[in-house]
GROMACS .gro file of C-alpha atoms in nm:
model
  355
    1UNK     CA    1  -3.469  -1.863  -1.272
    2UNK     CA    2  -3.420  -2.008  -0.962
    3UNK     CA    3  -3.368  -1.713  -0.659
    4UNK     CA    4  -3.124  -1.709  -0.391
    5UNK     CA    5  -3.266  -1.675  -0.131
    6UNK     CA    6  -3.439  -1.983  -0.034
    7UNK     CA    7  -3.574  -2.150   0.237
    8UNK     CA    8  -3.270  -2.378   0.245
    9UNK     CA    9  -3.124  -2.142   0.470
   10UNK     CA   10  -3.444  -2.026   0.637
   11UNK     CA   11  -3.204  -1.850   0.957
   12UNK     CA   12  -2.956  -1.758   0.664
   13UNK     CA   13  -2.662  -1.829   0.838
   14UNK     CA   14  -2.470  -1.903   0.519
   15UNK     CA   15  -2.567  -1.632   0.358
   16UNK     CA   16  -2.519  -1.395   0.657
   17UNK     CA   17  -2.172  -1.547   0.709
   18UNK     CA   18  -2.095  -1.548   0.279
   19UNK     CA   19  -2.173  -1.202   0.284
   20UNK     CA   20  -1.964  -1.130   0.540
   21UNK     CA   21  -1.664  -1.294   0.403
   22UNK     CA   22  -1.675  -1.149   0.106
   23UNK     CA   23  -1.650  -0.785   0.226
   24UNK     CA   24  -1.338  -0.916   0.458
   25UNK     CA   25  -1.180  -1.040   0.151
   26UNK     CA   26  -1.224  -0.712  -0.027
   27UNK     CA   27  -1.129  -0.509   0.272
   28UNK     CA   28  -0.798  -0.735   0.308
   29UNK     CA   29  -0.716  -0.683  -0.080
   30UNK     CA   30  -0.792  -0.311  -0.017
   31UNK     CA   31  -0.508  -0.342   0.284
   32UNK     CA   32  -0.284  -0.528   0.108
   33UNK     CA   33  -0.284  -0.313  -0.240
   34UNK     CA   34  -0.246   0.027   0.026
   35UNK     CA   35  -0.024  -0.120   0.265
   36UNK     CA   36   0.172  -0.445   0.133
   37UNK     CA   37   0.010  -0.686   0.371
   38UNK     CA   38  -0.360  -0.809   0.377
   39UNK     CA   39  -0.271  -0.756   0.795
   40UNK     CA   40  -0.258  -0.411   0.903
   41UNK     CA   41   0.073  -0.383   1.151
   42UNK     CA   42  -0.191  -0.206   1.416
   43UNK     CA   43  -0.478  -0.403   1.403
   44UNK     CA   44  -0.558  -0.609   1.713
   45UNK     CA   45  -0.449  -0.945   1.684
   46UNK     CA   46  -0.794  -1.113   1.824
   47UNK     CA   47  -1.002  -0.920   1.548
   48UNK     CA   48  -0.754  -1.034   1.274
   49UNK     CA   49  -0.760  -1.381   1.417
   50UNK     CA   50  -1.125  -1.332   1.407
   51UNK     CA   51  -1.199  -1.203   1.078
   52UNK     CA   52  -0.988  -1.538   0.935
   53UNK     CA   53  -1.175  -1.783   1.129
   54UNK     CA   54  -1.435  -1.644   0.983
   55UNK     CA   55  -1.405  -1.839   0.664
   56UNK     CA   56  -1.337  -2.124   0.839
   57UNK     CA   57  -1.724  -2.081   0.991
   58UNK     CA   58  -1.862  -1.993   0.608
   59UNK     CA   59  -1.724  -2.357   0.508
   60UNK     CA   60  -1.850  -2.519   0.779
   61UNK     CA   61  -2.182  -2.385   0.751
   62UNK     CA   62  -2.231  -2.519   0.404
   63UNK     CA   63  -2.305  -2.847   0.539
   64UNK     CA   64  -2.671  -2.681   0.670
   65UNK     CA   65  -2.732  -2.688   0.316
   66UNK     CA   66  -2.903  -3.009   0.109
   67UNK     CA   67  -2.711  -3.089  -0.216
   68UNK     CA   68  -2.822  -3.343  -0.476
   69UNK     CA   69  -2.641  -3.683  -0.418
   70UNK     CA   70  -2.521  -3.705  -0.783
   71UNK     CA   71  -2.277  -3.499  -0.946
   72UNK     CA   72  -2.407  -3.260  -1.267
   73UNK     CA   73  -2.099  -3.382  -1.553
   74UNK     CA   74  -2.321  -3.092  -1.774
   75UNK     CA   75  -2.234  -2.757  -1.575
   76UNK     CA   76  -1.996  -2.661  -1.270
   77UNK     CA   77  -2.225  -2.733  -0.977
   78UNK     CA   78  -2.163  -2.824  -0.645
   79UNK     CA   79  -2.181  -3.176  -0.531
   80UNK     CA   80  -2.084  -3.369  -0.210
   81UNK     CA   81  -1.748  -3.478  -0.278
   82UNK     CA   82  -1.660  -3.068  -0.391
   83UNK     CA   83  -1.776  -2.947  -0.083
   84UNK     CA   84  -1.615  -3.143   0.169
   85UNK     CA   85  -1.273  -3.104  -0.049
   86UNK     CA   86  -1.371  -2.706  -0.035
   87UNK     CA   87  -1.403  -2.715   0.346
   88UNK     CA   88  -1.066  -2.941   0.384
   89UNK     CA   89  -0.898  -2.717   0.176
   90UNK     CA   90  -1.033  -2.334   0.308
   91UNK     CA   91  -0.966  -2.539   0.659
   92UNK     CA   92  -0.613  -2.594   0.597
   93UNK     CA   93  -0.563  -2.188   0.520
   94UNK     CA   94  -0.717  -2.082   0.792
   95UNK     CA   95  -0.537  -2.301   1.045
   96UNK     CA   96  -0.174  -2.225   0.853
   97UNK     CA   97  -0.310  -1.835   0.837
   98UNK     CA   98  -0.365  -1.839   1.199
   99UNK     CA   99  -0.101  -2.010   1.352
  100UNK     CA  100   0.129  -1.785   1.142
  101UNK     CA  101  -0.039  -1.487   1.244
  102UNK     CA  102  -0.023  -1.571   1.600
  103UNK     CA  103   0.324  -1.702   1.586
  104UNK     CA  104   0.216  -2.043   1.690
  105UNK     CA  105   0.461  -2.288   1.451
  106UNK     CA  106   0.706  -2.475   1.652
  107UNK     CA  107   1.002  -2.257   1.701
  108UNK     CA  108   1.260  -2.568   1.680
  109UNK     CA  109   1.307  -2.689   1.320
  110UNK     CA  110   1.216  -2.997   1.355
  111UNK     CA  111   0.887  -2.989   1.515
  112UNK     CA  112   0.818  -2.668   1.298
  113UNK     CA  113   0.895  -2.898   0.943
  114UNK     CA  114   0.679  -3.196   1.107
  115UNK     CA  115   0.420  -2.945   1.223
  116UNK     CA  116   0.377  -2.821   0.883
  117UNK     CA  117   0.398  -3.147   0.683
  118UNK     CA  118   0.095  -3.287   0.945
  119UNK     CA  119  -0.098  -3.028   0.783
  120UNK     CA  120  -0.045  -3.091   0.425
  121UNK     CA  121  -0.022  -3.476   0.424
  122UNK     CA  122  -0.354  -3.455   0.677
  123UNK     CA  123  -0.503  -3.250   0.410
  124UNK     CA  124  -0.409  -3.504   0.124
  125UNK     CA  125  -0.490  -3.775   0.355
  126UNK     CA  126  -0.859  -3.634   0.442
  127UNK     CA  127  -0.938  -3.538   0.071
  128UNK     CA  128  -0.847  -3.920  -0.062
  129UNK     CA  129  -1.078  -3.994   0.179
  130UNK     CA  130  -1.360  -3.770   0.079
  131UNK     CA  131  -1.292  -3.903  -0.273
  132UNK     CA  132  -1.325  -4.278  -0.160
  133UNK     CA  133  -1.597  -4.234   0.038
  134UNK     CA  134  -1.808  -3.984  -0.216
  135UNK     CA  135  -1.642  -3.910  -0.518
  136UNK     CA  136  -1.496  -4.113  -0.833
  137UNK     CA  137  -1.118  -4.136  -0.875
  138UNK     CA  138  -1.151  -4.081  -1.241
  139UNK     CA  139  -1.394  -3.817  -1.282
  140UNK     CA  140  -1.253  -3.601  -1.012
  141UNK     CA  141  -1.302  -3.192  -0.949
  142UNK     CA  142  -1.042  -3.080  -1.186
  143UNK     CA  143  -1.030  -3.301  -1.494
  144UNK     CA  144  -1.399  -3.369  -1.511
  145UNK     CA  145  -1.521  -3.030  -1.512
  146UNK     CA  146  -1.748  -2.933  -1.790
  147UNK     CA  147  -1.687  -2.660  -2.025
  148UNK     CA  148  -1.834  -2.475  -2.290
  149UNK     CA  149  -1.857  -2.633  -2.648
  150UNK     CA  150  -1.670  -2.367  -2.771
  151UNK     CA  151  -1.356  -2.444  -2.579
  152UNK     CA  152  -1.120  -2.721  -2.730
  153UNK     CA  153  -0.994  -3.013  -2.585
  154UNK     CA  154  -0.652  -2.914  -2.627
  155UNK     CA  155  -0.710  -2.578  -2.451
  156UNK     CA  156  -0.942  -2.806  -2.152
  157UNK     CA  157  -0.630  -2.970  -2.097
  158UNK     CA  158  -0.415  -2.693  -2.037
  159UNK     CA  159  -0.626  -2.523  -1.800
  160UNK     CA  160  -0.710  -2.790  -1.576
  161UNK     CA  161  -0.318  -2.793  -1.586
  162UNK     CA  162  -0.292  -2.471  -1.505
  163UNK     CA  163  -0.578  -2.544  -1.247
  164UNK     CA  164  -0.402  -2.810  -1.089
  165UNK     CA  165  -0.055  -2.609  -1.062
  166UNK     CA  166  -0.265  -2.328  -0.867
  167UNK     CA  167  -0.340  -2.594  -0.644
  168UNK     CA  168   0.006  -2.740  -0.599
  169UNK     CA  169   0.095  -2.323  -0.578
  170UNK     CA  170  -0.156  -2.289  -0.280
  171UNK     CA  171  -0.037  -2.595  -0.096
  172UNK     CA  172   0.296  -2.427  -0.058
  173UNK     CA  173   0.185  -2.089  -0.031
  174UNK     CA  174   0.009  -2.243   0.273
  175UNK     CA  175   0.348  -2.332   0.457
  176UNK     CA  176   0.500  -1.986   0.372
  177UNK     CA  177   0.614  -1.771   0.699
  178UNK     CA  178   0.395  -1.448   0.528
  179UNK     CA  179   0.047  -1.440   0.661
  180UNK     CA  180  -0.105  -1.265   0.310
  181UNK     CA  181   0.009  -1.570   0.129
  182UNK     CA  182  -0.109  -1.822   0.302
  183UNK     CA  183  -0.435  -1.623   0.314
  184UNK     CA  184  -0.514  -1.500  -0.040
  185UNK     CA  185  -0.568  -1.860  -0.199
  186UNK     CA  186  -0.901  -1.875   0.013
  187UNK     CA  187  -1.055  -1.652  -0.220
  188UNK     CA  188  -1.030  -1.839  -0.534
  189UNK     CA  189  -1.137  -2.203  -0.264
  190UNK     CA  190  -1.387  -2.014  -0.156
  191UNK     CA  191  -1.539  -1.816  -0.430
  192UNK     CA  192  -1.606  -2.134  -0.650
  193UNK     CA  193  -1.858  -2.282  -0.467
  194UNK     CA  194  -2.053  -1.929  -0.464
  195UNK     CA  195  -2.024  -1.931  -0.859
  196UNK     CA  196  -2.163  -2.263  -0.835
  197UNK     CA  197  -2.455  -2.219  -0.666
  198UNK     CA  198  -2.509  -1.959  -0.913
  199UNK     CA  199  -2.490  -2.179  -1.228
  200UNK     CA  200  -2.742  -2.387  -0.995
  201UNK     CA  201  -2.981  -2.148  -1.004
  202UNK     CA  202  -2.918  -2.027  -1.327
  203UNK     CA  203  -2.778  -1.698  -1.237
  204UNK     CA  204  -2.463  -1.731  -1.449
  205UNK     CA  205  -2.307  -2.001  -1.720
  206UNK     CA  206  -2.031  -2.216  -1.732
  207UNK     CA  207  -1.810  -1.991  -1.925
  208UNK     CA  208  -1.881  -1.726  -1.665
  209UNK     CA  209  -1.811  -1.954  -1.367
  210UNK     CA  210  -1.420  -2.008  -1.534
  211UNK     CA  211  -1.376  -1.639  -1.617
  212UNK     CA  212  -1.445  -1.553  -1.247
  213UNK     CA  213  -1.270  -1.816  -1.128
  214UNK     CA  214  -0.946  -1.765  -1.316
  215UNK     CA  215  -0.944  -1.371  -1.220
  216UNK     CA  216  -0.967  -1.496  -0.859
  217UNK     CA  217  -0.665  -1.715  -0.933
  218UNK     CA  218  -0.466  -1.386  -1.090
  219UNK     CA  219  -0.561  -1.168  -0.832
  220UNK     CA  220  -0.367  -1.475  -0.579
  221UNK     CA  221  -0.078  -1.431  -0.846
  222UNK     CA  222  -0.052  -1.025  -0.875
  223UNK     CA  223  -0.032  -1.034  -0.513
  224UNK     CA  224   0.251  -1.295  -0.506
  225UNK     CA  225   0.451  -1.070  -0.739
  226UNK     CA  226   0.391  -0.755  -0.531
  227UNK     CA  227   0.511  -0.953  -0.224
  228UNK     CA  228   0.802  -1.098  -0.367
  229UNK     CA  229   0.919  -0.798  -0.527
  230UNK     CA  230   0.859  -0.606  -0.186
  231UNK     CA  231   1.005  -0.835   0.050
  232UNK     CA  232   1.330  -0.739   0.277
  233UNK     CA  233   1.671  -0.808   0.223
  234UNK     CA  234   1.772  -1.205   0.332
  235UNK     CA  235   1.366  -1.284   0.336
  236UNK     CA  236   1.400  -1.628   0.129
  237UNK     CA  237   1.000  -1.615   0.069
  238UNK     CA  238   1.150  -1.595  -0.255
  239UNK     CA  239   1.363  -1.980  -0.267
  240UNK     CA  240   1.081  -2.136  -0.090
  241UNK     CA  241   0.821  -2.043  -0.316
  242UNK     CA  242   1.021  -2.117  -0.620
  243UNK     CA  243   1.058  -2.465  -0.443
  244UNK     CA  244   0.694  -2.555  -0.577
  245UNK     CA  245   0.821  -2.617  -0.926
  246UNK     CA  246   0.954  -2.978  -0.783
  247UNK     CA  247   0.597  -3.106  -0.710
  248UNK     CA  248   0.415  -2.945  -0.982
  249UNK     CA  249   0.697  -3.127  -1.214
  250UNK     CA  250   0.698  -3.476  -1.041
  251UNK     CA  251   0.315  -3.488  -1.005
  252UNK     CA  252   0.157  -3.371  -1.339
  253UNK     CA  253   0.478  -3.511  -1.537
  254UNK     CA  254   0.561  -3.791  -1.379
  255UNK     CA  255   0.281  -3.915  -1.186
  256UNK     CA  256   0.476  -3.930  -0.883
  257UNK     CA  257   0.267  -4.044  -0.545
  258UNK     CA  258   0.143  -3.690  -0.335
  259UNK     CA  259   0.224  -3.824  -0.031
  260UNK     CA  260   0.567  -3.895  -0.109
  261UNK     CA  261   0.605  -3.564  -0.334
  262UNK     CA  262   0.468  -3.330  -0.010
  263UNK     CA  263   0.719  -3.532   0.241
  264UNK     CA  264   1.042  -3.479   0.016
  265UNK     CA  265   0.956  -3.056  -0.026
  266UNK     CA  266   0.884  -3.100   0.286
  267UNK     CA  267   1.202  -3.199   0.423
  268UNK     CA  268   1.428  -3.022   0.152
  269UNK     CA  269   1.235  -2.670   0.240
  270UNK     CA  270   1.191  -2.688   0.592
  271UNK     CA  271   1.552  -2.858   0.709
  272UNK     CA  272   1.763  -2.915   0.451
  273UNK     CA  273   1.716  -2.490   0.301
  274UNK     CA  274   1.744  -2.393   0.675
  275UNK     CA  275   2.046  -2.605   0.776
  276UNK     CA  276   2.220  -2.555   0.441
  277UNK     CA  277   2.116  -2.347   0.186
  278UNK     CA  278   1.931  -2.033   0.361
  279UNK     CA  279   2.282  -1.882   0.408
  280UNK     CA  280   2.472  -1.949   0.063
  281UNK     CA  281   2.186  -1.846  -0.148
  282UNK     CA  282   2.175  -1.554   0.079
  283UNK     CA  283   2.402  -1.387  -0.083
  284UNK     CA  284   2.182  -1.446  -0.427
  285UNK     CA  285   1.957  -1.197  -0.308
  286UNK     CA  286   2.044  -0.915  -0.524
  287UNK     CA  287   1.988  -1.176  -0.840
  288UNK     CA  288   1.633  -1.282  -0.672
  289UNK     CA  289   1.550  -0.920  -0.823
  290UNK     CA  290   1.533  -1.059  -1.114
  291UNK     CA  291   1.327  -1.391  -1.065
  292UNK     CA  292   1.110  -1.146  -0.832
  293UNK     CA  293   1.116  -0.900  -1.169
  294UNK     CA  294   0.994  -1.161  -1.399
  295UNK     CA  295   0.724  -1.274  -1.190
  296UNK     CA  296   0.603  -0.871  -1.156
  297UNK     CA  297   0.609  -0.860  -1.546
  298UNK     CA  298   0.399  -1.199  -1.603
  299UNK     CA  299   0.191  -1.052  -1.367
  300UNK     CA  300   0.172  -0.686  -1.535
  301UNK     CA  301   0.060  -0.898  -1.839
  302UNK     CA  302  -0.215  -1.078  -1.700
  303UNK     CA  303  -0.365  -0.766  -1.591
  304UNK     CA  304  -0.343  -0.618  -1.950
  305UNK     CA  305  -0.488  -0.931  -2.091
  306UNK     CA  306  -0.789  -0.926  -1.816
  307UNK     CA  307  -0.834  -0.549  -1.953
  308UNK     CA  308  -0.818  -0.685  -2.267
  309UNK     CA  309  -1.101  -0.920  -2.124
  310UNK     CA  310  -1.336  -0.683  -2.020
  311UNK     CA  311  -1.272  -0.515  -2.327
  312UNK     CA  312  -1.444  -0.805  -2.495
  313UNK     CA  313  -1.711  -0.799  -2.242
  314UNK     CA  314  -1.837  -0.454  -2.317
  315UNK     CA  315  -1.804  -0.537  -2.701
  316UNK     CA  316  -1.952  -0.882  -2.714
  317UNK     CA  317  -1.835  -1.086  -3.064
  318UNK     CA  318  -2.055  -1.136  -3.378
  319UNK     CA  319  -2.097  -1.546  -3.268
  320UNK     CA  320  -2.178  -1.415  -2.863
  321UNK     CA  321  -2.419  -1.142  -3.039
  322UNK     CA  322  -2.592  -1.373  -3.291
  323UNK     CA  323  -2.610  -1.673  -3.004
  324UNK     CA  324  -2.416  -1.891  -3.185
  325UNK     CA  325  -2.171  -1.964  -2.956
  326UNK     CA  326  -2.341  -2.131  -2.607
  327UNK     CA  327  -2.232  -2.252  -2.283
  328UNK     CA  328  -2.243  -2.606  -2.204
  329UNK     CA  329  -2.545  -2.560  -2.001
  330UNK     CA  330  -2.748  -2.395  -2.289
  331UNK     CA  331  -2.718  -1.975  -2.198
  332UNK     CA  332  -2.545  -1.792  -2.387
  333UNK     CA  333  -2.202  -1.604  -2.228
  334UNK     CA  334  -2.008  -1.340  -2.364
  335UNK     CA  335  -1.667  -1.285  -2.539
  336UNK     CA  336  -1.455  -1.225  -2.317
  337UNK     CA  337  -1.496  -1.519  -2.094
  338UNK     CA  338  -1.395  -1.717  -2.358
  339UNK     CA  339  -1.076  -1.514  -2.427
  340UNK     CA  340  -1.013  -1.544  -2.032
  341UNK     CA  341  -0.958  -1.916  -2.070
  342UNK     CA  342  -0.818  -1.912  -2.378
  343UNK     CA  343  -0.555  -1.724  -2.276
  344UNK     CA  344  -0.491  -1.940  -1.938
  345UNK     CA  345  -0.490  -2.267  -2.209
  346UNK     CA  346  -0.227  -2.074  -2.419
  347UNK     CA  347   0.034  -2.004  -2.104
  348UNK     CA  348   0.005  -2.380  -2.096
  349UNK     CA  349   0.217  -2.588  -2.350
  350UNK     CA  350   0.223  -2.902  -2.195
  351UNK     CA  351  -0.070  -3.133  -2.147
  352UNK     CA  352  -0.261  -3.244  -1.799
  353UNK     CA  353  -0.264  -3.547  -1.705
  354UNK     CA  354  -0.455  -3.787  -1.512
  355UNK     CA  355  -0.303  -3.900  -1.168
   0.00000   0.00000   0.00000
């Protein structure tokens, strides 16, 4: 078993700067479950600024590290093309979560819709680029990524659907005016890579690496919930994020082009809601509750599910016991990382498609 600390990293920068990451995320979870916000109203603005450009610094200092050329199709391990997409993508939350923060956006609604669509379609624009220059348009990250025989085809399909909406989910979350969510979708960016380099060096499985991953994705969602169902009278956090059903729908059911997709939420969300429909649906507010309600409930239902998880971690089944039920990369994992993505598949009736 390979260890993890190598010489790789022989100043261990990355790991110094990992380490330290991952303690900021867990201190701004701790803030946000105790306070509502993942920034405390008293903290000093250059140490807040500076504990988010922080992960900004852990991305960038991946690229110290040597990776092998070619992709692994057998287990979830990081490759050239996933990396740069992982720094693009932690980059572009940690630009929106600091310029948000700081109060930076444009202040006229123009410039503050064109500032914000530069981002996204400069995102899009540098990952297509990553992908022709190092990747394969076919097999890319989501709907190439290897699984555990145990897991169907039916049920791989809907979770790299459900996969692909959290990534549609965090695109918008990105452009939201609340700090926390623009924030809280680095952890899920940022802890895959970690999970990978653990499946690299044989530290986990691939069953494990999806089970981790999804939690991170649930703990993004709870906190959505709590925000939504905490947020102030005429805050439309509420309209804008439900605006991300449009591009899930157009993209992943009707193959619709991203560029096009991100300009037309875009300007409906950032000019047309403002100019037209921020005031009207104002006075929806008190029948947000509910939308905000059913969000809290999903969300109260994951967690019992991811208790029932763990409840099939400490009581491993009769196929995880006897051995008969491996990972994709040969190890063995336990029960209740396959109920973890079996339930994600299940919330999923529709299939993913290529596009």
């Amino acid at each position: 078993m390979a260890r993890l600390v190598t010489h790789h990293d022989p100043y261990h920068v990355h790991k110094t700067l990992g380490l330290a990451a991952l303690l900021h995320f867990l201190l701004r979870i701790a803030c946000f479950f105790w306070t509502g916000s993942a920034f405390a109203t008293g903290e000093p603005l250059w140490l807040t600024s500076a504990g988010v450009l922080l992960h900004g610094v852990l991305s960038f200092s991946s690229l110290l590290l040597p990776l092998p050329t070619k992709r692994n199709f057998s287990a979830p391990m990081i490759w050239p093309e996933f990396r740069l997409h992982s720094i693009i993508f932690a980059s572009r939350h940690v630009l929106c979560t600091l310029l948000t923060l700081n109060h930076a956006w444009p202040t006229n609604l123009y410039a503050h819709a064109l500032a914000k669509l530069t981002v996204v379609i400069g995102t899009v624009k540098a990952a297509e680029y990553v992908t022709e220059r190092f990747g394969d348009k076919a097999n890319r990250t989501t709907n190439s990524m290897p699984y555990p025989a145990s897991i169907s085809q039916e049920e791989q399909l809907a979770i790299k659907r459900e996969y692909a909406r959290a990534q549609f989910g965090a695109t918008v979350g990105a452009c939201l005016p609340d700090p926390t969510i623009a924030f809280l979708p680095l952890l899920p960016i940022q802890i895959a890579p970690f999970l990978m380099t653990l499946v690299r060096k044989g530290k986990i499985g691939a069953i494990s690496y999806h089970a981790v991953y999804v939690f991170s994705l649930w703990i993004v969602w709870v906190a959505l919930a709590l925000i939504l169902w905490r947020r102030q009278e005429n805050d439309t956090t509420f309209f804008l994020f439900a605006s991300a059903v449009a591009p899930i729908k157009l993209r992943l059911d009707y193959g619709w082009n991203k560029t096009f997709i991100w300009c037309l939420h875009n300007f409906l969300a950032f000019i047309v809601f403002p100019l037209f429909l921020a005031r009207p649906l104002s006075k929806l507010e008190p029948y947000a509750n509910w939308g905000s309600l059913a969000i809290v409930i999903k969300a109260a239902c994951q967690v019992q599910v991811y208790s029932t998880v763990w409840t099939h971690w400490l009581a491993p089944t009769k196929a995880d016991a006897e051995g008969k039920d491996s990972e994709c990369n040969g190890s063995r994992h336990h029960g209740w990382g396959r109920v973890l993505l079996r339930f994600t598949a299940s919330s999923s009736t529709s299939r993913f498609r290529r596009g």
